[in-house]
Amino acid sequence: MASWRHLSRIIVMQSFFENLMRASGDFDSILDYNLKEYGDKITDTKFALNLVAKIKRGRKKIEKYIKKYAPEWPLDKMNPIERVILTIGICELIDPEKDVPVNVAINEAIELAKAFGDDNSGKFINGVLNAVAHDKTIKK
């Protein structure tokens, strides 16, 4: 059975994906709906809400790392689900929770990519996130 944090990440991923695909969507409404609809097994929504807040706060920095470590894939041409998973994964690497080790954040993103991406998504996500994790400019 998936942990409640894993489910939180899925809901955050789904909400950002929906918002990305609906240019006019209200993100907070999408997130609220998804938390109510699919979050019955989440024991604490603070993790999801905190992750969303950190993504919103660090979006420009996160996109900088995507551009740096996936230069052959401009953001507007990147597979939307991979873009969202990278956003979550990079956020967890550059603004980590104290009790979420780097390898757990990377593994969670890879699992999301395998479940929701195409056949090569897991490898792509792994490569980019490992490069970000080894970036010496990130304060840990």
GROMACS .gro file of C-alpha atoms in nm:
model
  140
    1MET     CA    1   0.000   0.000   0.000
    2ALA     CA    2   0.129   0.345  -0.091
    3SER     CA    3   0.226   0.579   0.186
    4TRP     CA    4   0.019   0.889   0.250
    5ARG     CA    5   0.314   1.104   0.136
    6HIS     CA    6   0.327   0.915  -0.192
    7LEU     CA    7  -0.045   0.976  -0.236
    8SER     CA    8   0.011   1.342  -0.151
    9ARG     CA    9   0.271   1.367  -0.426
   10ILE     CA   10   0.030   1.204  -0.673
   11ILE     CA   11  -0.241   1.457  -0.586
   12VAL     CA   12   0.004   1.748  -0.617
   13MET     CA   13   0.125   1.608  -0.951
   14GLN     CA   14  -0.229   1.561  -1.077
   15SER     CA   15  -0.329   1.911  -0.970
   16PHE     CA   16  -0.031   2.078  -1.138
   17PHE     CA   17  -0.088   1.869  -1.451
   18GLU     CA   18  -0.455   1.969  -1.465
   19ASN     CA   19  -0.362   2.332  -1.413
   20LEU     CA   20  -0.096   2.314  -1.685
   21MET     CA   21  -0.339   2.158  -1.932
   22ARG     CA   22  -0.619   2.404  -1.848
   23ALA     CA   23  -0.465   2.743  -1.912
   24SER     CA   24  -0.756   2.910  -1.735
   25GLY     CA   25  -0.777   2.672  -1.438
   26ASP     CA   26  -0.769   2.800  -1.083
   27PHE     CA   27  -0.494   2.592  -0.923
   28ASP     CA   28  -0.618   2.624  -0.565
   29SER     CA   29  -0.965   2.503  -0.663
   30ILE     CA   30  -0.816   2.210  -0.855
   31LEU     CA   31  -0.599   2.114  -0.557
   32ASP     CA   32  -0.888   2.144  -0.310
   33TYR     CA   33  -1.106   1.925  -0.530
   34ASN     CA   34  -0.836   1.661  -0.574
   35LEU     CA   35  -0.757   1.653  -0.202
   36LYS     CA   36  -1.125   1.603  -0.120
   37GLU     CA   37  -1.185   1.352  -0.400
   38TYR     CA   38  -0.873   1.138  -0.369
   39GLY     CA   39  -0.716   1.228  -0.036
   40ASP     CA   40  -0.922   1.011   0.198
   41LYS     CA   41  -0.613   0.799   0.282
   42ILE     CA   42  -0.390   1.099   0.348
   43THR     CA   43  -0.349   1.138   0.721
   44ASP     CA   44  -0.205   1.488   0.701
   45THR     CA   45  -0.259   1.729   0.411
   46LYS     CA   46   0.012   1.963   0.543
   47PHE     CA   47   0.277   1.776   0.343
   48ALA     CA   48   0.088   1.831   0.015
   49LEU     CA   49   0.005   2.193   0.096
   50ASN     CA   50   0.363   2.266   0.199
   51LEU     CA   51   0.497   2.105  -0.120
   52VAL     CA   52   0.262   2.318  -0.330
   53ALA     CA   53   0.366   2.635  -0.145
   54LYS     CA   54   0.735   2.555  -0.199
   55ILE     CA   55   0.677   2.488  -0.570
   56LYS     CA   56   0.493   2.817  -0.613
   57ARG     CA   57   0.763   3.005  -0.423
   58GLY     CA   58   1.051   2.842  -0.610
   59ARG     CA   59   0.902   2.799  -0.956
   60LYS     CA   60   1.157   3.020  -1.136
   61LYS     CA   61   1.449   2.850  -0.965
   62ILE     CA   62   1.302   2.506  -1.039
   63GLU     CA   63   1.259   2.595  -1.406
   64LYS     CA   64   1.621   2.718  -1.414
   65TYR     CA   65   1.737   2.371  -1.307
   66ILE     CA   66   1.512   2.200  -1.562
   67LYS     CA   67   1.657   2.419  -1.838
   68LYS     CA   68   2.012   2.357  -1.714
   69TYR     CA   69   1.988   1.978  -1.686
   70ALA     CA   70   1.742   1.905  -1.969
   71PRO     CA   71   1.858   2.165  -2.225
   72GLU     CA   72   1.739   1.963  -2.524
   73TRP     CA   73   1.381   1.986  -2.393
   74PRO     CA   74   1.241   2.341  -2.380
   75LEU     CA   75   0.969   2.366  -2.115
   76ASP     CA   76   0.694   2.429  -2.369
   77LYS     CA   77   0.800   2.121  -2.572
   78MET     CA   78   0.856   1.888  -2.276
   79ASN     CA   79   0.610   1.610  -2.203
   80PRO     CA   80   0.373   1.783  -1.956
   81ILE     CA   81   0.368   1.496  -1.706
   82GLU     CA   82   0.749   1.480  -1.704
   83ARG     CA   83   0.763   1.856  -1.656
   84VAL     CA   84   0.533   1.835  -1.354
   85ILE     CA   85   0.721   1.540  -1.203
   86LEU     CA   86   1.053   1.720  -1.250
   87THR     CA   87   0.905   2.027  -1.084
   88ILE     CA   88   0.804   1.825  -0.778
   89GLY     CA   89   1.131   1.632  -0.766
   90ILE     CA   90   1.353   1.937  -0.805
   91CYS     CA   91   1.151   2.121  -0.543
   92GLU     CA   92   1.210   1.837  -0.300
   93LEU     CA   93   1.584   1.851  -0.375
   94ILE     CA   94   1.640   2.226  -0.350
   95ASP     CA   95   1.398   2.290  -0.062
   96PRO     CA   96   1.389   1.955   0.119
   97GLU     CA   97   1.183   1.840   0.411
   98LYS     CA   98   1.410   1.746   0.702
   99ASP     CA   99   1.285   1.389   0.708
  100VAL     CA  100   1.290   1.323   0.330
  101PRO     CA  101   1.638   1.207   0.219
  102VAL     CA  102   1.761   1.292  -0.131
  103ASN     CA  103   1.740   0.930  -0.248
  104VAL     CA  104   1.377   0.908  -0.130
  105ALA     CA  105   1.280   1.228  -0.318
  106ILE     CA  106   1.447   1.098  -0.635
  107ASN     CA  107   1.293   0.750  -0.602
  108GLU     CA  108   0.946   0.896  -0.546
  109ALA     CA  109   0.977   1.104  -0.864
  110ILE     CA  110   1.100   0.801  -1.060
  111GLU     CA  111   0.805   0.595  -0.935
  112LEU     CA  112   0.565   0.871  -1.045
  113ALA     CA  113   0.732   0.878  -1.387
  114LYS     CA  114   0.705   0.501  -1.425
  115ALA     CA  115   0.340   0.505  -1.325
  116PHE     CA  116   0.224   0.810  -1.520
  117GLY     CA  117   0.484   0.874  -1.790
  118ASP     CA  118   0.592   0.679  -2.095
  119ASP     CA  119   0.848   0.397  -2.117
  120ASN     CA  120   1.148   0.632  -2.096
  121SER     CA  121   1.015   0.878  -1.839
  122GLY     CA  122   1.173   0.706  -1.539
  123LYS     CA  123   1.521   0.717  -1.696
  124PHE     CA  124   1.478   1.079  -1.799
  125ILE     CA  125   1.357   1.187  -1.454
  126ASN     CA  126   1.636   0.988  -1.286
  127GLY     CA  127   1.904   1.151  -1.502
  128VAL     CA  128   1.786   1.505  -1.449
  129LEU     CA  129   1.725   1.467  -1.075
  130ASN     CA  130   2.062   1.299  -1.016
  131ALA     CA  131   2.231   1.588  -1.196
  132VAL     CA  132   2.041   1.838  -0.980
  133ALA     CA  133   2.123   1.641  -0.665
  134HIS     CA  134   2.496   1.665  -0.748
  135ASP     CA  135   2.483   2.035  -0.834
  136LYS     CA  136   2.733   2.204  -0.601
  137THR     CA  137   2.545   2.537  -0.611
  138ILE     CA  138   2.251   2.397  -0.414
  139LYS     CA  139   2.274   2.471  -0.045
  140LYS     CA  140   2.186   2.163   0.152
   0.00000   0.00000   0.00000
